[in-house]
CSV table of C-alpha atoms in Angstrom, one decimal:
chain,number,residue,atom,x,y,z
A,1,UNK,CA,-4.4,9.7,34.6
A,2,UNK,CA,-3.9,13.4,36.1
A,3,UNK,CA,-4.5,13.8,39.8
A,4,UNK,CA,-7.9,13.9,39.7
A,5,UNK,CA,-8.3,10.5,38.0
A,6,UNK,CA,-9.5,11.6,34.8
A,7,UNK,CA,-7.1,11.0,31.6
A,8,UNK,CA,-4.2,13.2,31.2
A,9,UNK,CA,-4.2,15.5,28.2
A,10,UNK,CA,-1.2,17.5,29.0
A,11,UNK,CA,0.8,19.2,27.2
A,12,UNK,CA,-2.5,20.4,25.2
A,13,UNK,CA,-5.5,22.8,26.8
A,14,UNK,CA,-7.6,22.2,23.5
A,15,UNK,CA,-8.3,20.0,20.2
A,16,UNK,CA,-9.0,21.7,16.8
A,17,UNK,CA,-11.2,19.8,14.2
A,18,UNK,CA,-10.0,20.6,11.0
A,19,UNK,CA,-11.8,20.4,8.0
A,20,UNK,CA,-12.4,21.1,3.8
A,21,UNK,CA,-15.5,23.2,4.5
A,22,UNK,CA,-18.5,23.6,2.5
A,23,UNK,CA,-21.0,25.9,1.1
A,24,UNK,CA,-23.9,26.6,3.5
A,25,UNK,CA,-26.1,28.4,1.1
A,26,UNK,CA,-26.5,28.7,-2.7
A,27,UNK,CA,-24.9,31.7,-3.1
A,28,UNK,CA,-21.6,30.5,-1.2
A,29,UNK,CA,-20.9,27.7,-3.7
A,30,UNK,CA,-18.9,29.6,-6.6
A,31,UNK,CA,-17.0,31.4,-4.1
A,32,UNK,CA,-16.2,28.0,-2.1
A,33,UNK,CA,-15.1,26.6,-5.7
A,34,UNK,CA,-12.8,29.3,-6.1
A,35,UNK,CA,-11.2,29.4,-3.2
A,36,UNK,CA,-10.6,25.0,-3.7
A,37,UNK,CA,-9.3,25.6,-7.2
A,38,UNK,CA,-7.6,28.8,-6.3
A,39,UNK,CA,-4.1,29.2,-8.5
A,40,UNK,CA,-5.2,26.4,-11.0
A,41,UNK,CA,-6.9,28.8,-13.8
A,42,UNK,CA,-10.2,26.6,-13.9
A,43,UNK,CA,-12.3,28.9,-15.7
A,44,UNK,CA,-15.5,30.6,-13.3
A,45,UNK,CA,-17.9,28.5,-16.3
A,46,UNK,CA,-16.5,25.0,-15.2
A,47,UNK,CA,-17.1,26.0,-11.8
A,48,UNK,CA,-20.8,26.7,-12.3
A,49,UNK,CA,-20.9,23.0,-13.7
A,50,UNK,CA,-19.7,21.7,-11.0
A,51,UNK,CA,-21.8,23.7,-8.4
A,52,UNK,CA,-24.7,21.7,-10.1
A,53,UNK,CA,-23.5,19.1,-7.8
A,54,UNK,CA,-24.6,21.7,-5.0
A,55,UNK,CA,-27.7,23.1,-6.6
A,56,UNK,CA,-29.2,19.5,-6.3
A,57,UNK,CA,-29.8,19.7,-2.3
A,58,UNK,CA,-29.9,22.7,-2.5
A,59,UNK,CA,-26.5,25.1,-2.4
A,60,UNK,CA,-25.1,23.2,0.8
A,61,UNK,CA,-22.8,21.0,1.6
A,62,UNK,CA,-23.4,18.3,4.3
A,63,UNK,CA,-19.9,18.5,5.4
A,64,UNK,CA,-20.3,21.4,8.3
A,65,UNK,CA,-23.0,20.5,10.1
A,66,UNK,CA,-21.3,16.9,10.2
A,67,UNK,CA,-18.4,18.4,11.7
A,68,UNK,CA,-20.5,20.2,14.1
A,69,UNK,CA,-22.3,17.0,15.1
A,70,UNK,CA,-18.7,15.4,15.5
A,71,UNK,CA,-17.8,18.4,17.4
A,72,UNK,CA,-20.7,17.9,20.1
A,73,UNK,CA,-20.1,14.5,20.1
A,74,UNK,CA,-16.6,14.4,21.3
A,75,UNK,CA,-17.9,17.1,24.1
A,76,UNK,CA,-20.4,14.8,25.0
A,77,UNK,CA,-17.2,12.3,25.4
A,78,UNK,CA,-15.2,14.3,27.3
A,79,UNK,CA,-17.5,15.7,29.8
A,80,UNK,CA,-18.5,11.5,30.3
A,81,UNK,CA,-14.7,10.9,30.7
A,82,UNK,CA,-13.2,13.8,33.2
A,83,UNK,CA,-11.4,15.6,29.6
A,84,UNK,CA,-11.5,18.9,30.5
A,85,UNK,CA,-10.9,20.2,27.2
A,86,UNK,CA,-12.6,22.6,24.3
A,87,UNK,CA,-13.1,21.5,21.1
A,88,UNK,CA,-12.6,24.2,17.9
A,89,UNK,CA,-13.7,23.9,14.4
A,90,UNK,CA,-11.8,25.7,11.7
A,91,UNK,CA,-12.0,24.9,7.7
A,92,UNK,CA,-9.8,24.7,5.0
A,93,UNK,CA,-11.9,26.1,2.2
A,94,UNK,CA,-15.0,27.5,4.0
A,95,UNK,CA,-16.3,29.6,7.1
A,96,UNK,CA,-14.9,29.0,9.7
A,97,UNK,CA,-11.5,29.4,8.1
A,98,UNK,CA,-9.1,28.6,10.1
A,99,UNK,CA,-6.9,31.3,10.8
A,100,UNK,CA,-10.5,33.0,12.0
A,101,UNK,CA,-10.7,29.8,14.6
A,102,UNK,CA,-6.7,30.2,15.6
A,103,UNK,CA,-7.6,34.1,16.3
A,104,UNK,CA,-10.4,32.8,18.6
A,105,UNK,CA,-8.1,30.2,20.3
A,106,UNK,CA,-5.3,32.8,21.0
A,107,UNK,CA,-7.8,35.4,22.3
A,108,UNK,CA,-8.9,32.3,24.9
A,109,UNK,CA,-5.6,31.9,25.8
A,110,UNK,CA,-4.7,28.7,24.1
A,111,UNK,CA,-1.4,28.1,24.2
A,112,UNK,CA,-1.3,24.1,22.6
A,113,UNK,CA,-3.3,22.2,20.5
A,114,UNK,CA,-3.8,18.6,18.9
A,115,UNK,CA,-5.3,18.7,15.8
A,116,UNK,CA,-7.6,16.3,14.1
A,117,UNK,CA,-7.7,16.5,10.0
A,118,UNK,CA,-11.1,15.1,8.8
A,119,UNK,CA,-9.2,12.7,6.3
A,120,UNK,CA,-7.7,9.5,7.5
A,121,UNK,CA,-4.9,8.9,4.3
A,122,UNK,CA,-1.9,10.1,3.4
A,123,UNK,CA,-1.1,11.9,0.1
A,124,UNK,CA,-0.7,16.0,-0.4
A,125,UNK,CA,-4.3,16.8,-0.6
A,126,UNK,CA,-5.5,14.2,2.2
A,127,UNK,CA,-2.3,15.3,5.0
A,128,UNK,CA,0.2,17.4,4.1
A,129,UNK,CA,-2.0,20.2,2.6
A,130,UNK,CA,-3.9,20.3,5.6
A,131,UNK,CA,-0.3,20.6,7.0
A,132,UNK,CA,0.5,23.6,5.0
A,133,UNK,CA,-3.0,25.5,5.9
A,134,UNK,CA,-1.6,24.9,9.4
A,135,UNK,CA,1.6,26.9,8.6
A,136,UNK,CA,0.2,29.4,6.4
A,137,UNK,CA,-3.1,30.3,9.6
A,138,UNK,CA,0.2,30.5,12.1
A,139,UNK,CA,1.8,32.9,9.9
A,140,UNK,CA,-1.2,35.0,9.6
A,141,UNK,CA,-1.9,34.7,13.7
A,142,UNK,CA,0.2,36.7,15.8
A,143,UNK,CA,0.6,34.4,19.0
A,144,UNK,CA,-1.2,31.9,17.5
A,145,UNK,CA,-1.3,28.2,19.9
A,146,UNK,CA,1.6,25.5,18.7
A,147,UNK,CA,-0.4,22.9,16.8
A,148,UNK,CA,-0.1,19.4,16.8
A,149,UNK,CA,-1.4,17.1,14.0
A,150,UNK,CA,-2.8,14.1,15.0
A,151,UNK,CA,-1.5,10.5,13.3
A,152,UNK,CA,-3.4,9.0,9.8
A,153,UNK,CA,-6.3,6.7,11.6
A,154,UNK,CA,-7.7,4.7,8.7
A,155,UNK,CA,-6.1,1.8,10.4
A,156,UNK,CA,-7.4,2.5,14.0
A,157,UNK,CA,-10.4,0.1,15.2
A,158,UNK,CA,-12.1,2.8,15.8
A,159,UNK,CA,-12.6,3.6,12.0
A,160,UNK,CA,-12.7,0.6,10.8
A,161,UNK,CA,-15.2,-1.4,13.0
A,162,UNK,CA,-18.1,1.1,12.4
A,163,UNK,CA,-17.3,0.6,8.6
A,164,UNK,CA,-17.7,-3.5,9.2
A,165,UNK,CA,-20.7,-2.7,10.8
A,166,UNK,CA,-22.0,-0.7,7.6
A,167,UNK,CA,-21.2,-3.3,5.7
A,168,UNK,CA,-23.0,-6.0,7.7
A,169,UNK,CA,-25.8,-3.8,7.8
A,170,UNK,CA,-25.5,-3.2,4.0
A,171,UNK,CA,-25.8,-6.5,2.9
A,172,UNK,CA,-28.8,-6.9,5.2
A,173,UNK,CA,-30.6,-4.8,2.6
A,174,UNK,CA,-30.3,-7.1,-0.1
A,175,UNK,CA,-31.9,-10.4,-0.6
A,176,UNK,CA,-30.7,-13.4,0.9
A,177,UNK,CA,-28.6,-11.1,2.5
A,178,UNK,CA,-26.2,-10.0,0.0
A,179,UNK,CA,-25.3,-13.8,-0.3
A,180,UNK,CA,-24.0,-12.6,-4.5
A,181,UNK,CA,-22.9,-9.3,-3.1
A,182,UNK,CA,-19.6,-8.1,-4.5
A,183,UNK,CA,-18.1,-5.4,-1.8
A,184,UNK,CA,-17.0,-2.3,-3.7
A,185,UNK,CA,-14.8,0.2,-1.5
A,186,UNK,CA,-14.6,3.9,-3.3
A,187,UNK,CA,-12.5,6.6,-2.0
A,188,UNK,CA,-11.5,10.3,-3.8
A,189,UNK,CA,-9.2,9.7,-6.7
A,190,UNK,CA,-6.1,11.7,-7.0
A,191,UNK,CA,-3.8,12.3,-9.8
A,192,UNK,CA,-1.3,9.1,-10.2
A,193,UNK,CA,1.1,11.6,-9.8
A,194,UNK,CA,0.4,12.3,-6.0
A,195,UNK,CA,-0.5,8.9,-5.1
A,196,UNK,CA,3.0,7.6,-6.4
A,197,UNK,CA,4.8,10.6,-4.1
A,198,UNK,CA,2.4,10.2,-1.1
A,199,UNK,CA,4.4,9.0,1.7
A,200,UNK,CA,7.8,9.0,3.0
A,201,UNK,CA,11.3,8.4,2.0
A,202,UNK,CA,13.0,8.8,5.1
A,203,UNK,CA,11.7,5.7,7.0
A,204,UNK,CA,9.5,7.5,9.2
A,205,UNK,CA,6.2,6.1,9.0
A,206,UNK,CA,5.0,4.3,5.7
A,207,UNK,CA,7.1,4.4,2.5
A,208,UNK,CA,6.3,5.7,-0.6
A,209,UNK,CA,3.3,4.9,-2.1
A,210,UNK,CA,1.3,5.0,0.9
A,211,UNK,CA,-2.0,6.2,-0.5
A,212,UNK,CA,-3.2,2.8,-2.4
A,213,UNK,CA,-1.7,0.9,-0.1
A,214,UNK,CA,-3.4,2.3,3.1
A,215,UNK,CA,-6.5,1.8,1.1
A,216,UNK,CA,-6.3,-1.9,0.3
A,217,UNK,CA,-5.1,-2.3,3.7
A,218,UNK,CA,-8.2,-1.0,5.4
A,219,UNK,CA,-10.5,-2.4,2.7
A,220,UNK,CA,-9.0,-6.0,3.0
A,221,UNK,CA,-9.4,-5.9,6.7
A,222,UNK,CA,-13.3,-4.7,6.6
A,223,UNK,CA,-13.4,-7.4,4.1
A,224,UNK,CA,-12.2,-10.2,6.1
A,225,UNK,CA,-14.1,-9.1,9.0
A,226,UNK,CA,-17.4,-9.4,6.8
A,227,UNK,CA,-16.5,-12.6,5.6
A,228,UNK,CA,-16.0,-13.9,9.5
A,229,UNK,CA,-19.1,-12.6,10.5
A,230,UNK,CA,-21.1,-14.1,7.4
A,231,UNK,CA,-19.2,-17.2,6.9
A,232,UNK,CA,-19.2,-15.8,3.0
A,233,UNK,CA,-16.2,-15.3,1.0
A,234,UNK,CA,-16.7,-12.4,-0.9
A,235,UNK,CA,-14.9,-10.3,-3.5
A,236,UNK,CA,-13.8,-7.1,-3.1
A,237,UNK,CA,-12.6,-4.1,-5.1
A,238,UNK,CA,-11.0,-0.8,-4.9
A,239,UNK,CA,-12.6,2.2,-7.6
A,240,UNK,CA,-12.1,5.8,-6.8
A,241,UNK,CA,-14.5,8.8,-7.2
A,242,UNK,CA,-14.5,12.4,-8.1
A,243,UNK,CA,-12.1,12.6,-10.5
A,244,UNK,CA,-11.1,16.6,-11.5
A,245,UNK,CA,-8.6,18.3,-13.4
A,246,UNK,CA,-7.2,18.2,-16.9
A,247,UNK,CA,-8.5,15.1,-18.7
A,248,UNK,CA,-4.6,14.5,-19.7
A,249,UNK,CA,-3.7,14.5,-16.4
A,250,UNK,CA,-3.7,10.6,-15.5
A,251,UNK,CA,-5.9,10.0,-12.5
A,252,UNK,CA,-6.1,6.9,-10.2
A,253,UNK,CA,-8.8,4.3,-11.7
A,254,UNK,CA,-11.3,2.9,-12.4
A,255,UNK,CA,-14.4,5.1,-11.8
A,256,UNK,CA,-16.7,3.7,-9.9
A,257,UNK,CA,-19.1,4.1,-12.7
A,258,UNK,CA,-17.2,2.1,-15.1
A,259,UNK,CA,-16.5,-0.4,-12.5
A,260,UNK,CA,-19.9,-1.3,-12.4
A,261,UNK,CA,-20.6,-1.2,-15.8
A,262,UNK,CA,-17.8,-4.2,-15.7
A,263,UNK,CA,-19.2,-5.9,-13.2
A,264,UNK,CA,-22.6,-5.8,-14.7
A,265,UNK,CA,-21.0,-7.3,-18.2
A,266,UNK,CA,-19.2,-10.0,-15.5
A,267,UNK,CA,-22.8,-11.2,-14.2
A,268,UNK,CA,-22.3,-9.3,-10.9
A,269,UNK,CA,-26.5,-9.3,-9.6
A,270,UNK,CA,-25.4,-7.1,-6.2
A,271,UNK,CA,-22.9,-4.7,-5.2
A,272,UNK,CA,-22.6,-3.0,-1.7
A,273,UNK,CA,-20.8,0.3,-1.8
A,274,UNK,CA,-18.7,1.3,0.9
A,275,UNK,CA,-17.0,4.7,1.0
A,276,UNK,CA,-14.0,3.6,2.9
A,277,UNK,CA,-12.3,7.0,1.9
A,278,UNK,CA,-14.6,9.1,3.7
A,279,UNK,CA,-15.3,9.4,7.4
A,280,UNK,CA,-18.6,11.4,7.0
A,281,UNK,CA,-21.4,11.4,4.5
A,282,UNK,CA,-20.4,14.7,2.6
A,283,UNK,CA,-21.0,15.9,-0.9
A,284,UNK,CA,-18.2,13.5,-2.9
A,285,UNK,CA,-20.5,10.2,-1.2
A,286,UNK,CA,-24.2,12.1,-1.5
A,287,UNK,CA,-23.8,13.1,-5.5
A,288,UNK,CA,-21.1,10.2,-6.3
A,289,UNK,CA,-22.2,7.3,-4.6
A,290,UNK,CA,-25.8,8.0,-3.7
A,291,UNK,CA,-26.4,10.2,-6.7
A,292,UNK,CA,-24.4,9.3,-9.5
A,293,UNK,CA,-23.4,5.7,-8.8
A,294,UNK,CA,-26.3,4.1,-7.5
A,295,UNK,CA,-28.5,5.6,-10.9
A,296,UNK,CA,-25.6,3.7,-12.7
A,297,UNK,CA,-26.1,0.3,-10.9
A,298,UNK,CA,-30.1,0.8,-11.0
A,299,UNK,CA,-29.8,1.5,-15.1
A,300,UNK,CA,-27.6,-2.0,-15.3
A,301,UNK,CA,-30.3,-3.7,-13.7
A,302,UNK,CA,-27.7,-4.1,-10.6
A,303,UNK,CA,-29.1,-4.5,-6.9
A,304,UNK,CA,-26.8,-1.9,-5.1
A,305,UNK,CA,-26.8,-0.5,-1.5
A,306,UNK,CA,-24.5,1.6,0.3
A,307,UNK,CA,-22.9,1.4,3.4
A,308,UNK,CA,-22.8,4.0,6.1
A,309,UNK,CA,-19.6,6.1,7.0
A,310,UNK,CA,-18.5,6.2,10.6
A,311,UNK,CA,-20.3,9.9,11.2
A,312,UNK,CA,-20.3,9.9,15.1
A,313,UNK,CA,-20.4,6.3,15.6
A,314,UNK,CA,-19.2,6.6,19.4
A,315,UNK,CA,-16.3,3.7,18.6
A,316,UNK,CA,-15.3,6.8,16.2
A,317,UNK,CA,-15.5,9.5,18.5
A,318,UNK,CA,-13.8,7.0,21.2
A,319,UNK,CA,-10.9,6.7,18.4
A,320,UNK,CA,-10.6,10.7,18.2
A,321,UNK,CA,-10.2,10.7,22.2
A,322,UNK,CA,-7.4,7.7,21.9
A,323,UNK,CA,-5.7,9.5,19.6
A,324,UNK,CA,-5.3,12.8,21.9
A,325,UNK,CA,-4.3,10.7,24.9
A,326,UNK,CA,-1.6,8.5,22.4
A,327,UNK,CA,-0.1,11.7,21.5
A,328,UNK,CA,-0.4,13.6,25.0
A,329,UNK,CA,1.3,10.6,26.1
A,330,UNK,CA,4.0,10.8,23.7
A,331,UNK,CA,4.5,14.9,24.2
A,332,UNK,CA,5.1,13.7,27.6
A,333,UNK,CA,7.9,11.6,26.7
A,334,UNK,CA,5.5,8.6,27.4
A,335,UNK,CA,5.4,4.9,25.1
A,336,UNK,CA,1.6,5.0,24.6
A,337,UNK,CA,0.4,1.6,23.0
A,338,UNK,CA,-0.7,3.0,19.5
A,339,UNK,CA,-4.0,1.0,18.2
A,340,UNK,CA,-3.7,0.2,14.4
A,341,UNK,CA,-5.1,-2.7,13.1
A,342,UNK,CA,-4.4,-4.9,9.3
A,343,UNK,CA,-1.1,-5.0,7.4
A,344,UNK,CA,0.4,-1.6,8.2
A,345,UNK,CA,1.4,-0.4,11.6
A,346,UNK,CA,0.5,2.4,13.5
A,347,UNK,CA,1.5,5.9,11.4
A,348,UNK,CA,4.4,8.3,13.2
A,349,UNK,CA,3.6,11.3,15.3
A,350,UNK,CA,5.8,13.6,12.7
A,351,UNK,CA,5.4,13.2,9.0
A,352,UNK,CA,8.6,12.5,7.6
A,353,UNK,CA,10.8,14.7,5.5
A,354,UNK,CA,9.9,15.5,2.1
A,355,UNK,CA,6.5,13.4,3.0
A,356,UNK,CA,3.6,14.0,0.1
A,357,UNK,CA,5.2,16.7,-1.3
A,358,UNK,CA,3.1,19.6,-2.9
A,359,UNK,CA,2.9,18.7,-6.7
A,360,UNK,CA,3.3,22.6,-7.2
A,361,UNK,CA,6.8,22.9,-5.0
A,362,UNK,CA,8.1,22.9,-1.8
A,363,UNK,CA,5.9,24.6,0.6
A,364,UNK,CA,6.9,24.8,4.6
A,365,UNK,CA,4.3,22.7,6.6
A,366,UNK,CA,3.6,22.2,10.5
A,367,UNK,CA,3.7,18.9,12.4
A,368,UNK,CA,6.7,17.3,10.4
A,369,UNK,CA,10.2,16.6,10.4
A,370,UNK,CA,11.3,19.3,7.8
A,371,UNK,CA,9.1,21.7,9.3
């Protein structure tokens, strides 16, 4: 607690909500896909296929006004807890970019930021990319704030209760509540590639592979949760979505697609989905899940449903706030008690050297080791 009795958040005099971005309009999409697949020689008529995904609700993403809403509901928090602190959005992909949001900061006079990645895993594309945007918007920012990355949360109550919660809620949906109910957790797949590398070889934090395992680790604690508030002993899976790139590039599996085409062959009657990748309801969970995957179960004659994401459950908004103290703490040269629940412990403060490493070649990166 500071003087005033609220909670301390020194070193830091703001939080920056970092993000993938989004189209906003129809006419933003084939630029947004350019600027994704920038440097990968994905030709502008694949791109067009893909913006289909967009052109279905028509040319937007749902990803920035869910930021936004995250946005105003950690200022909501703060205000309610004595945090005297602004709260900036900047994008990877999209407006705002965020060297265009760092500009803004150091023209308020920012001088130290925590920063809050929208993805809760590690592997290049989920951490240390986001890393390397931070490097790359510091280069481009004379006087730019020092930035601080916030830990990997998808082991923090405060993401994973809201997802128990979803799935409780879920199963409600179905008759005799889900009783048959087989719970299917989906996140993004990467290329096996990546996932093998994501992680760290330096014993800071978890060791390589850390991207599968973070994911069976969260999805085996929701599940266990479930089955102690049900008193049903369920099976559970992990399938992957959104597969891209080179059909000869091997990418995790299976699809969520063909996973329920097995389980419909197996007999399985009801399946709840539950996007355990995702903290927000954006465009790979509205066209894969609700879109794609659902038509899939509906054609095999297979009662499906699909759980919520946290959005601005307040226990998630709570977790962002925790976070910020647990690492103002810690810049203070404090031992914060760091939340983390299931097999894995709490992640570092600092990814470790040679963590994730970009599949295209070294690339310097803020808020690590071998930074």
């Amino acid at each position: 607690m500071n003087p005033a009795g609220h909670p301390d958040v020194k070193p830091y005099d703001a939080l920056l909500v970092l993000s993938f971005g989004g189209p906003e309009k129809p006419e933003d999409v084939v630029p947004f896909l350019e600027n994704v697949t920038r440097g990968r020689g994905i030709p502008r008529e694949r791109l067009e296929e893909v913006g289909q995904h967009y052109f279905l609700f028509g040319g937007k993403s749902p990803i920035n006004d869910q930021n936004r809403a995250l946005i105003a509901a950690l200022e909501q928090d703060f205000a309610e807890q004595g945090i005297d602190l602004p709260v900036y959005f900047g994008n990877r992909n999209w407006d705002p970019y965020l060297a265009d949001t760092l500009r803004r900061m150091t023209a308020d006079g920012i001088g130290r930021a925590a920063v809050l990645a929208t993805s809760a895993y590690s592997s290049w594309s989920s951490c240390r990319q986001y890393r390397e945007n931070l490097w790359d918007a510091v280069q481009e920012v004379p006087g730019a704030p020092r930035l601080d990355k916030l830990r990997q949360y998808y082991n923090h109550p405060g993401f994973i209760e809201p997802v128990v919660d979803a799935c409780l809620a879920a199963l409600a949906q179905l008759p005799a509540g889900g009783d048959a109910a087989r719970l299917v957790f989906v996140t993004h797949s990467i290329p096996t590639a990546m996932a093998e590398t994501s992680g760290s070889e330096d014993g800071r934090g978890q060791p390589r592979p850390a991207y599968v395992p973070q994911h069976q680790s969260a999805a085996d604690e929701v599940a266990a949760r479930v089955r102690a508030a049900t008193g049903q002993d369920r099976r559970h899976d992990l399938v992957y979505c959104s597969r891209s790139g080179a059909p000869s590039t091997p990418w995790l599996e299976p699809d969520v697609n063909d996973h329920l085409e097995e389980l419909a062959r197996d007999g399985v009657a009801q399946v709840v989905l539950v996007p355990i990748g995702f903290v927000s309801d954006h465009m790979e969970v509205i066209y894969d899940l609700d879109t794609e995957a659902l038509a899939t179960a509906q054609r095999l004659g297979v009662q499906a449903v699909r759980a919520a994401t946290p959005g601005v459950d307040p226990r998630f908004v709570a977790m962002v706030r925790d976070l910020l103290l647990e690492r103002s703490a810690a810049e203070r040269g404090e031992e914060p008690e760091r939340a983390a629940v299931g097999s894995m412990p709490a992640g570092p403060d600092l990814c470790g050297a040679g963590c994730c490493p970009n599949p295209r070649g070294p690339r310097p990166a803020l808020c690590g080791v071998d930074s």
